[in-house]
Tab-separated table of C-alpha atoms in Angstrom:
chain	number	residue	atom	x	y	z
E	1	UNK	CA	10.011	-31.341	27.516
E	2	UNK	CA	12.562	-28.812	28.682
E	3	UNK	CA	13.473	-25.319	26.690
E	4	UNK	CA	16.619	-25.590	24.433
E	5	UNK	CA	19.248	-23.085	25.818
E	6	UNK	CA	20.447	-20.412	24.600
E	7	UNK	CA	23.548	-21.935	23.358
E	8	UNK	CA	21.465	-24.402	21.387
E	9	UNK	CA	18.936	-21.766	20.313
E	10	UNK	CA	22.260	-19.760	19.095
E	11	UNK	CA	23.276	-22.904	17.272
E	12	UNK	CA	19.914	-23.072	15.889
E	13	UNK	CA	20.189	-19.520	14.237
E	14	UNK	CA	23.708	-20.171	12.892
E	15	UNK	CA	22.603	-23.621	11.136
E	16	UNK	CA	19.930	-21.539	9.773
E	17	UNK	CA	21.338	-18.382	8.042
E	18	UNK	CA	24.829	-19.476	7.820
E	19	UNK	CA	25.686	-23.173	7.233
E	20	UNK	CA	25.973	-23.084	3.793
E	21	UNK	CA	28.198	-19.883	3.997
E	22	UNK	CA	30.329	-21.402	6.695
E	23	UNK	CA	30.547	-25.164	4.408
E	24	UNK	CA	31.575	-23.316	1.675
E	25	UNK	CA	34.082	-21.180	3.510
E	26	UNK	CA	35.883	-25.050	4.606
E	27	UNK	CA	34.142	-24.606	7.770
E	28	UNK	CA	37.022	-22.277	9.107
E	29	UNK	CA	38.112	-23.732	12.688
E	30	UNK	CA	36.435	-22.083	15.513
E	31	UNK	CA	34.173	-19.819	13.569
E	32	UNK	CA	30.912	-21.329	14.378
E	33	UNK	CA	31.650	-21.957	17.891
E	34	UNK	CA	32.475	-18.324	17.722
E	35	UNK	CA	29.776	-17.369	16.328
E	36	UNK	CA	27.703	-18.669	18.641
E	37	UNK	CA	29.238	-17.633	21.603
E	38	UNK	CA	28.571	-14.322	20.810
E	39	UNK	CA	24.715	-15.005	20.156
E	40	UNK	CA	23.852	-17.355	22.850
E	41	UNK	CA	23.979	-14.048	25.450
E	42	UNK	CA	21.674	-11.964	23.287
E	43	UNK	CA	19.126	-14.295	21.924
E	44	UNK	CA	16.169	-12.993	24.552
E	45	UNK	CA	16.908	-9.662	22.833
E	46	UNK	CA	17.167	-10.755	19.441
E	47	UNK	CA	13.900	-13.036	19.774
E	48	UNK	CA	12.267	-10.365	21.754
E	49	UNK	CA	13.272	-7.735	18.737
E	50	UNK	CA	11.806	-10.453	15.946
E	51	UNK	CA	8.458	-10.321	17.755
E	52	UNK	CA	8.488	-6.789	17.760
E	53	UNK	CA	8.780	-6.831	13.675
E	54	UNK	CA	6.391	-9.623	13.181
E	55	UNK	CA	3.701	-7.897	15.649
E	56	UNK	CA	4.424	-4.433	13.467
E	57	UNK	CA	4.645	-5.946	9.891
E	58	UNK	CA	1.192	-8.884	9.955
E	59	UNK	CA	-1.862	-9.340	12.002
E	60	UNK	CA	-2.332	-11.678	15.355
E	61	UNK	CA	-3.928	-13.922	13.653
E	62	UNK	CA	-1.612	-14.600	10.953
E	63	UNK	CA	0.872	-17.602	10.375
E	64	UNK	CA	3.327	-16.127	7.224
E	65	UNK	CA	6.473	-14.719	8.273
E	66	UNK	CA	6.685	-11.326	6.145
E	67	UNK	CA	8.915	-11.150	3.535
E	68	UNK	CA	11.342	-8.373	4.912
E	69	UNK	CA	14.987	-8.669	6.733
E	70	UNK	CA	14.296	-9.406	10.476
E	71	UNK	CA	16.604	-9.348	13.549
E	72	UNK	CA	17.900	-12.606	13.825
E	73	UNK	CA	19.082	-12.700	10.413
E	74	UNK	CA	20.338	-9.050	11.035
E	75	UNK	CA	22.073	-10.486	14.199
E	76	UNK	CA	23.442	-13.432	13.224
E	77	UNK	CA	25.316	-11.997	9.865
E	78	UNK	CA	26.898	-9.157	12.144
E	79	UNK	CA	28.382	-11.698	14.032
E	80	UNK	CA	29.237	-13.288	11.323
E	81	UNK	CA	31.838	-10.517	10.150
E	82	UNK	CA	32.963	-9.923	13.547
E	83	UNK	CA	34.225	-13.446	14.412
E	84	UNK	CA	35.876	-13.359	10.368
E	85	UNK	CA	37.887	-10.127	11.116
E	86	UNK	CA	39.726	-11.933	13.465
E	87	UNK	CA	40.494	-15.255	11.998
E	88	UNK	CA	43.701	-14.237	10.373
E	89	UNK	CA	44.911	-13.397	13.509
E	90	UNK	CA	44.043	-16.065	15.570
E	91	UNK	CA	45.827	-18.245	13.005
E	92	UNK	CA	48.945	-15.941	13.661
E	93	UNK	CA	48.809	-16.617	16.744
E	94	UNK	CA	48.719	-20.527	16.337
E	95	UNK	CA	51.842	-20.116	13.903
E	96	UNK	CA	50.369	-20.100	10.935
E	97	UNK	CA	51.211	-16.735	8.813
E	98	UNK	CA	49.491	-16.334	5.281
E	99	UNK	CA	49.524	-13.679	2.694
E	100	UNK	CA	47.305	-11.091	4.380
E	101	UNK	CA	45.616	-9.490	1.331
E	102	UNK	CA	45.072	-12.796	-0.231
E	103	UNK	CA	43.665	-14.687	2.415
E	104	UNK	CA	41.599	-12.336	3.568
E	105	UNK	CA	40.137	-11.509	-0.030
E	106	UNK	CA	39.515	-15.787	-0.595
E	107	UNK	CA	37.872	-15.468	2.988
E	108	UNK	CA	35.426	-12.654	2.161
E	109	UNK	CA	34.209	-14.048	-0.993
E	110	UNK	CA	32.957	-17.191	0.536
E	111	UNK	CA	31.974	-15.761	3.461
E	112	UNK	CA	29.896	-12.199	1.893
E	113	UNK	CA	26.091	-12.661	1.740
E	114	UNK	CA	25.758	-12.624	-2.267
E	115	UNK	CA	23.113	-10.483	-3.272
E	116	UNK	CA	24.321	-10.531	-6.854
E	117	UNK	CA	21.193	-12.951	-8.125
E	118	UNK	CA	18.777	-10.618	-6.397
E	119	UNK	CA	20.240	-7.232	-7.644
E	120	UNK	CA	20.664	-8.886	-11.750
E	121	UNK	CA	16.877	-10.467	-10.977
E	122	UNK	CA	15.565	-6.674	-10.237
E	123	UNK	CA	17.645	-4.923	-12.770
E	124	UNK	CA	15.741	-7.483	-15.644
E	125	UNK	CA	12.549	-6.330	-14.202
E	126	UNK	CA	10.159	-4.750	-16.343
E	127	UNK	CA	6.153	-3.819	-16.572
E	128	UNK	CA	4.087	-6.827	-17.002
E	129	UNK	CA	4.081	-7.492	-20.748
E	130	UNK	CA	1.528	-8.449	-22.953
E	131	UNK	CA	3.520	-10.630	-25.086
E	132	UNK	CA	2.251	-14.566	-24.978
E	133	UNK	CA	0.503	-16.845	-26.922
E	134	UNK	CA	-3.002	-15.651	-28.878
E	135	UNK	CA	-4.881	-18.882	-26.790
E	136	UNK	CA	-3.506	-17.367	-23.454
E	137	UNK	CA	-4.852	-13.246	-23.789
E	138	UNK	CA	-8.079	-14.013	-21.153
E	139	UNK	CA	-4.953	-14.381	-19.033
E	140	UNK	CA	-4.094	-10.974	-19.659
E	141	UNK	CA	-6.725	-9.725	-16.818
E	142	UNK	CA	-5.081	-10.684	-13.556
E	143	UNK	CA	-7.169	-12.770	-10.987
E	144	UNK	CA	-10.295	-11.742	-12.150
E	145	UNK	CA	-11.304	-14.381	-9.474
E	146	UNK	CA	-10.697	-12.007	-6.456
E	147	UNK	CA	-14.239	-10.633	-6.735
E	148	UNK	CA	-16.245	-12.243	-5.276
E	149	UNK	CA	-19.249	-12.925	-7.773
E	150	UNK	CA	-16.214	-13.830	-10.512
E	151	UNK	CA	-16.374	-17.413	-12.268
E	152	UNK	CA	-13.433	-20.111	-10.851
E	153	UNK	CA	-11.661	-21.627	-12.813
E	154	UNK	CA	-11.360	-18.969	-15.831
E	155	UNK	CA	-13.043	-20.574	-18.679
E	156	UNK	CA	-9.740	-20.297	-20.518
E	157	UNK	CA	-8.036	-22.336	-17.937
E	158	UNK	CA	-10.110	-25.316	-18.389
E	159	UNK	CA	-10.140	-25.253	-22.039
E	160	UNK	CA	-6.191	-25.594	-21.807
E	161	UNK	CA	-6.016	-27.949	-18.595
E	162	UNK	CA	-5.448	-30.748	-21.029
E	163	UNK	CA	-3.453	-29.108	-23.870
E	164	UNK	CA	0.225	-30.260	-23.563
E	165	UNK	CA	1.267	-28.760	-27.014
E	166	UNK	CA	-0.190	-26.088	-29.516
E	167	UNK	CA	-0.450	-26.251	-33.193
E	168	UNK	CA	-1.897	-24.724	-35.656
E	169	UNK	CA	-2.908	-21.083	-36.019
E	170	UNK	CA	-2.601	-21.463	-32.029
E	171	UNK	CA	1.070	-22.632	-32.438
E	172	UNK	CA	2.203	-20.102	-34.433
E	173	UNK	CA	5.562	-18.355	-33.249
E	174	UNK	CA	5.101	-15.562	-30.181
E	175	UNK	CA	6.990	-12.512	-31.367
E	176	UNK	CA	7.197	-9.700	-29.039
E	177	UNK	CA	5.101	-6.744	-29.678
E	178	UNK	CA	6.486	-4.174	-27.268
E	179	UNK	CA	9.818	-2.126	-27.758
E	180	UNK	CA	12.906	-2.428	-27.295
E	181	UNK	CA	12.397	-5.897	-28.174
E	182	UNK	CA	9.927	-5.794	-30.995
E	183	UNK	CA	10.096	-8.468	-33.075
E	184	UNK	CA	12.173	-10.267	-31.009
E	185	UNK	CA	11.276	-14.551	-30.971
E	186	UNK	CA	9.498	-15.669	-27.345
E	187	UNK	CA	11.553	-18.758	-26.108
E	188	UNK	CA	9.286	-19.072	-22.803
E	189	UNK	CA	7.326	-17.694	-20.577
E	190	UNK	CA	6.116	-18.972	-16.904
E	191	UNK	CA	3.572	-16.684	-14.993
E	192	UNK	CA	2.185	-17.447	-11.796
E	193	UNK	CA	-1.157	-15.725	-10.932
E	194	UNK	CA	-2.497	-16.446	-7.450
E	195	UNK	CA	-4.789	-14.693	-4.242
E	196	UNK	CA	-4.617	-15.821	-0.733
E	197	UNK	CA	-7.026	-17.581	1.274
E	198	UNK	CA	-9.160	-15.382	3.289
E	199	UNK	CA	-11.880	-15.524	6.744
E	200	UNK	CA	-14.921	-13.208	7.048
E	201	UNK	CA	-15.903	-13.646	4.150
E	202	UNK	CA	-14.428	-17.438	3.559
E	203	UNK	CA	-12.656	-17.263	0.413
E	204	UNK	CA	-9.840	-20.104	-0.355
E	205	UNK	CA	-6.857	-19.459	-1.636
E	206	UNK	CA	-6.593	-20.266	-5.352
E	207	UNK	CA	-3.927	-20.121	-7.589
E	208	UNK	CA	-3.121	-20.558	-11.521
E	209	UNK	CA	0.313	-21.466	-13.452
E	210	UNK	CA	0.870	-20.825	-17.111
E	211	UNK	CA	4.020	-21.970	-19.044
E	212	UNK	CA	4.622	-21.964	-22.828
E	213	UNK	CA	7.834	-22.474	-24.562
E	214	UNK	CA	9.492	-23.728	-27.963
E	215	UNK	CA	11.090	-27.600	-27.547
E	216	UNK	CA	12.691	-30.052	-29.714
E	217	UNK	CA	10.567	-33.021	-30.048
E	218	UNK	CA	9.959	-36.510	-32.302
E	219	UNK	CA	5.980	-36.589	-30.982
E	220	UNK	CA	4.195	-35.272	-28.308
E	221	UNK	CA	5.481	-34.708	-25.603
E	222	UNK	CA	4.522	-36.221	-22.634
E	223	UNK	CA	0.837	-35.211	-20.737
E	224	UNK	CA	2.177	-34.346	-17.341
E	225	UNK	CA	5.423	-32.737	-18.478
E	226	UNK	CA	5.883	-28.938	-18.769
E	227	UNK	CA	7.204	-27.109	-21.613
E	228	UNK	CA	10.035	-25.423	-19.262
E	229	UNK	CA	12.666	-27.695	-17.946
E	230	UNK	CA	14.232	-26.874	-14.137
E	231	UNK	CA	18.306	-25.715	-14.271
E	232	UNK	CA	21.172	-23.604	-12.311
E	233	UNK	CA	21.060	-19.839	-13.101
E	234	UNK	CA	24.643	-19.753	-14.095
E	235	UNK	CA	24.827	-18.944	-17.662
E	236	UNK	CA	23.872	-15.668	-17.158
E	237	UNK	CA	27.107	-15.162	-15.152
E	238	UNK	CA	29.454	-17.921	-16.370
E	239	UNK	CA	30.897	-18.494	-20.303
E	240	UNK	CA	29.296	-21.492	-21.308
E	241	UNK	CA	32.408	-22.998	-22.215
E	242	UNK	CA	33.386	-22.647	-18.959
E	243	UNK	CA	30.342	-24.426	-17.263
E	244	UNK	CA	30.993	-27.137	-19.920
E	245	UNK	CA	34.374	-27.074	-21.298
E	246	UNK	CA	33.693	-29.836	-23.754
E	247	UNK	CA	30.374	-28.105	-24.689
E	248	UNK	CA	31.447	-26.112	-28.504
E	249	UNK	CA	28.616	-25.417	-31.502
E	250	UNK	CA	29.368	-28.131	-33.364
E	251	UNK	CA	28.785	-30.423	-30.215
E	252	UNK	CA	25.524	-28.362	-29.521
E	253	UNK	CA	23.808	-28.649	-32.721
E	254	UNK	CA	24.353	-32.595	-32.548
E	255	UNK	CA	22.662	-32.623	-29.630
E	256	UNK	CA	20.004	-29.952	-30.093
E	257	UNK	CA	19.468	-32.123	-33.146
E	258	UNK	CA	18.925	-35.456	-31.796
E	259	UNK	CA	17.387	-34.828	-28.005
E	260	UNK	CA	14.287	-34.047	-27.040
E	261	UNK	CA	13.306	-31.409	-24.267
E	262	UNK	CA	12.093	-27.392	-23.700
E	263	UNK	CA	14.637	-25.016	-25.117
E	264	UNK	CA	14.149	-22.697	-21.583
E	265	UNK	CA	14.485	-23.539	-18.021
E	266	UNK	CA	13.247	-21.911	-14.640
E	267	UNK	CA	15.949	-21.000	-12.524
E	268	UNK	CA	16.884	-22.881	-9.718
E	269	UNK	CA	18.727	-21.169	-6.650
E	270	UNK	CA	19.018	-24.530	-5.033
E	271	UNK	CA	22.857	-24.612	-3.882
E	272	UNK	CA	24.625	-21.486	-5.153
E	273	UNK	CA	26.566	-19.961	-2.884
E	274	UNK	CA	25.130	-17.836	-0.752
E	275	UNK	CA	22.147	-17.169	-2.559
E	276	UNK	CA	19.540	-14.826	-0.637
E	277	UNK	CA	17.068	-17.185	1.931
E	278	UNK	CA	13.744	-17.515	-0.181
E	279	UNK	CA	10.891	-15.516	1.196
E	280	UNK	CA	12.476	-13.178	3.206
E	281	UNK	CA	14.769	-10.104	2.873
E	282	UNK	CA	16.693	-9.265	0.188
E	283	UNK	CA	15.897	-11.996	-1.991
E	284	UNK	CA	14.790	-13.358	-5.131
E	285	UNK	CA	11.878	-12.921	-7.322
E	286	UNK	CA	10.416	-16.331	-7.742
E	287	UNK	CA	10.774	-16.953	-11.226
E	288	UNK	CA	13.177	-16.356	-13.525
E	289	UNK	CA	14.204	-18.224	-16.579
E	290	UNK	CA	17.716	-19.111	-18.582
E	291	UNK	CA	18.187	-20.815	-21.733
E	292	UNK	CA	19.124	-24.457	-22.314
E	293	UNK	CA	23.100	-24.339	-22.327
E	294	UNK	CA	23.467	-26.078	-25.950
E	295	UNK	CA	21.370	-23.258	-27.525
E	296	UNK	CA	23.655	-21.172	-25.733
E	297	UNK	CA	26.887	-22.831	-27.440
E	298	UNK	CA	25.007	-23.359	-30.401
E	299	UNK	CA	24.656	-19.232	-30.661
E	300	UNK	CA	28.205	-18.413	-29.603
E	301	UNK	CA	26.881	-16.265	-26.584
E	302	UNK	CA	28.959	-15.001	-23.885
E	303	UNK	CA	27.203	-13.054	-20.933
E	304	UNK	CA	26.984	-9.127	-20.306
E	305	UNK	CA	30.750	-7.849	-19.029
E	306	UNK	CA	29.785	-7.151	-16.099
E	307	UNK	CA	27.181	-9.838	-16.209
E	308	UNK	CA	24.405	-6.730	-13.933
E	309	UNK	CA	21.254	-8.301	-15.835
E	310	UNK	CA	19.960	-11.544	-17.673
E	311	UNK	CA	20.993	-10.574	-20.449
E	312	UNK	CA	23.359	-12.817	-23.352
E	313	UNK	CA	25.242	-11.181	-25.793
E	314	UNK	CA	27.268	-11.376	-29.050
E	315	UNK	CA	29.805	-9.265	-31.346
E	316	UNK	CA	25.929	-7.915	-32.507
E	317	UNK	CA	25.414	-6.297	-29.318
E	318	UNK	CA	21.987	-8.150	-26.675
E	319	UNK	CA	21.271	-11.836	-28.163
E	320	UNK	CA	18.864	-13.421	-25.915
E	321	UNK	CA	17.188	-11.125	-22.990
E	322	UNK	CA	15.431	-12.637	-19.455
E	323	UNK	CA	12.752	-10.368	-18.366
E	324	UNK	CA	10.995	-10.570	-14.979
E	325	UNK	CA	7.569	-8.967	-13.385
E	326	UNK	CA	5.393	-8.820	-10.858
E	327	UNK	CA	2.473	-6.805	-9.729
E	328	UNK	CA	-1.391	-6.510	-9.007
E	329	UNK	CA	-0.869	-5.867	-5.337
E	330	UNK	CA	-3.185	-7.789	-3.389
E	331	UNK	CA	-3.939	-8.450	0.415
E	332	UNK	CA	-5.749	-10.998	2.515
E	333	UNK	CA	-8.269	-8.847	4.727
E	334	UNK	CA	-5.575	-8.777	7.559
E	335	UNK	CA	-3.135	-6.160	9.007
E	336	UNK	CA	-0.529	-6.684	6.279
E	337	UNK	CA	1.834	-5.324	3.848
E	338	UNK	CA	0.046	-5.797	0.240
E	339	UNK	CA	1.540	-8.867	-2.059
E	340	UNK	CA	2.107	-9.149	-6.110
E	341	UNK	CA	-0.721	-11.542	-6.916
E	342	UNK	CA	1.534	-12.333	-10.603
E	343	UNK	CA	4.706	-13.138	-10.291
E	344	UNK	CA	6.304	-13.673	-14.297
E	345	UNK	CA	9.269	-14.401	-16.664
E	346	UNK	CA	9.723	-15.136	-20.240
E	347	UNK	CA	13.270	-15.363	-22.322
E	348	UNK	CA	13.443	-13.364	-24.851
E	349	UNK	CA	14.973	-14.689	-28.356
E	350	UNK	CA	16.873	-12.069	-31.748
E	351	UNK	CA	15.205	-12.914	-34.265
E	352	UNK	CA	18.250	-13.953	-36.829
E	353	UNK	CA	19.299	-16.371	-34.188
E	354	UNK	CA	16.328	-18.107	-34.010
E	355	UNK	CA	16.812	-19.069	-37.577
E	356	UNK	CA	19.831	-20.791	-37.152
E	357	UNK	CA	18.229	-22.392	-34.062
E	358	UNK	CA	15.348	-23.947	-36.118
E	359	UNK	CA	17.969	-25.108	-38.405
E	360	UNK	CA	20.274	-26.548	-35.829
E	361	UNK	CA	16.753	-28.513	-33.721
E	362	UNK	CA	14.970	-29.197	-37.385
E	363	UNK	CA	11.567	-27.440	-38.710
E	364	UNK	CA	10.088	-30.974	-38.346
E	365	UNK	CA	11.133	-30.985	-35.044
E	366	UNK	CA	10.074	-27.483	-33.820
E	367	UNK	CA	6.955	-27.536	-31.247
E	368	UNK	CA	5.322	-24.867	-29.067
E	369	UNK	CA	4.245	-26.209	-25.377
E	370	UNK	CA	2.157	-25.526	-23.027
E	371	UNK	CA	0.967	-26.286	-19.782
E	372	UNK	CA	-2.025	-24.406	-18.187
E	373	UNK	CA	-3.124	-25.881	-14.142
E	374	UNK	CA	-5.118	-24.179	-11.350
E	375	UNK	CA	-5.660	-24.912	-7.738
E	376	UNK	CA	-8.062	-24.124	-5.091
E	377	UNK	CA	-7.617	-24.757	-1.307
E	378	UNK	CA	-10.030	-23.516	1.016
E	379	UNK	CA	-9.029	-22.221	4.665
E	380	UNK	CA	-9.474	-24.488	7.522
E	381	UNK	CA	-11.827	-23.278	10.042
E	382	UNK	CA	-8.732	-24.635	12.509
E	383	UNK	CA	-6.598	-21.977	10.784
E	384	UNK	CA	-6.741	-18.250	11.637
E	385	UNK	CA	-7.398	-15.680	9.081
E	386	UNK	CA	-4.626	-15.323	6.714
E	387	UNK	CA	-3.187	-18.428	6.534
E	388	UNK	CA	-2.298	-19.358	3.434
């Protein structure tokens, strides 16, 4: 089998950090041949450079690339904005003339990395709360599991691995207990509490995910479902009515009142333009969570002006609030940087607009889910130490 060359290792890099930037951009003639051009004579240094980081920033004997912002992405986004400078040009020179301030403004927005998710994800970031459902506080301690004489599964855990909706004193409504937001209604919360899989001593990695959240339902819901649905992170940036320009109150109560499904959603990054790469550099926190875009019509919100946090808003000042967190640093007996074991989010709800949301979805219809699962997998002696 021979080596790719360098040309084809440029190509490589290019389809890697910067095809959706360039498909988005119309795939502007000549800039990804451009682009790599101007790689394919510097990808020994750039590889040699990306070794350099990855022997500095893990140990041999790990697999996980670390999560920081490494030469060839470095590289290939510099060339990036060198080959775009001089696309207006190049077209003059073919004939065509455009409005300079114009086209180069349309170019740069589809063409900028957008770190705007990332920066509005940190800004909602808070302290790890300890606002969540009464059958959920053994939860509270994180990973108690990491020592090694400590009971797997939590006891709690198993009680809940097949609860798929709480009632009773355990349904009753979460209301936050810590300021600013005391009071305030939990819509959901998703928290993901997990340690990595370690050699010497042989410890696998394990891993728990809890989600609870209000829905509208007729009956149970069903067994394998979760109480949080999956959608686009856009209504924290966009006007609902401009995401779904039929979409108005009246329309959202109708069908708040006669659908089924969890009344909060986990952010998906899938697809939006130039979103940071997951699990490495600048990027995201894992989890995040938005409301379901009827209860968003249904409330008359409108996002933050400029839209810096998750945060939705009326004529009343903050209406419905995304936090985030993460913490417990953790490592996995290697030469590494240390990693948040929890990872967390939960949507926060004013309390005067949750009565008109129980109105709009029906008491008799009001439920509280949840969905409690844990997972072990135990290192392969075939795997070095470290591998997750």
């Amino acid at each position: 089998m021979t080596s790719p060359t360098p040309e084809e290792r440029a190509e490589g890099l290019v389809t890697l950090f910067l095809d959706d930037l360039i498909k988005n951009a119309n795939q502007p003639p000549g800039l990804r041949e451009a682009i790599v051009d101007r790689l394919a004579g510097r990808v020994d240094d750039i590889g040699q450079r990306f070794g350099q980081q990855i022997d500095h920033l893990r140990s041999p004997s790990a697999r996980r690339i670390p999560n920081a912002y490494l030469a060839d992405e470095e590289a290939v986004e510099n060339e990036l904005q060198a080959a775009a400078a001089g696309i207006r040009t190049a077209r003059a020179l073919e004939g065509v003339l455009s409005d300079p301030r114009r086209f180069e403004h349309n170019l740069a927005q589809r063409l900028a990395p957008n770190i705007r998710w990332a920066l509005r994800s940190e800004a909602s970031r808070v302290p790890r709360p300890p606002t969540r459902a009464s059958v959920l506080n053994w939860s509270l301690t994180p990973v108690p599991w990491v020592e090694d004489d400590a009971k797997w599964p939590p006891a709690g855990a198993v009680a809940l691995a097949d609860v798929r909706q709480l009632t009773g004193e355990d349904g009753e409504l979460v209301r936050v207990i810590e300021e600013p937001y005391r009071g305030w209604v939990q819509l959901g919360m998703f928290e993901r509490q997990a340690t990595l899989a370690t050699r010497y001593p042989d410890v696998p990695a394990r891993q728990l995910l809890i989600a609870t959240g209000l829905e509208a339902c007729d009956g149970s819901p069903p067994v394998n479902s979760m109480p949080i649905s999956h959608t686009a992170p856009n209504p924290w940036a966009v006007r609902y009515d401009r995401l779904a320009p039929s979409l108005d109150a009246e329309h959202a109560r109708i069908t708040i009142n006669s659908t089924q499904g969890p009344l909060a959603a986990l952010i998906d990054y899938k697809g939006q333009s130039g979103s940071p790469a997951p699990e490495r550099g600048v990027g995201l926190q894992p989890f995040a969570l938005v409301p379901r875009i009827e209860v968003i019509a249904l409330l008359g919100l409108r996002p933050e002006a400029p839209a810096l946090r998750h945060v939705l808003v009326d004529d009343h000042g903050a209406a419905i609030v995304g936090r985030q967190w993460r913490g417990f640093l953790i490592h996995d007996g290697n030469y590494s940087p240390l990693e948040p074991a929890i990872y967390g989010a939960d949507l926060l709800l004013r309390p005067d607009l949750y009565d008109t949301l129980v109105n709009a979805v029906g008491k008799d219809r009001f439920g509280f889910g949840v969905s409690v699962n844990h997972f072990e997998s135990a290192p392969s002696p075939s795997k070095p130490e470290g591998d997750d």
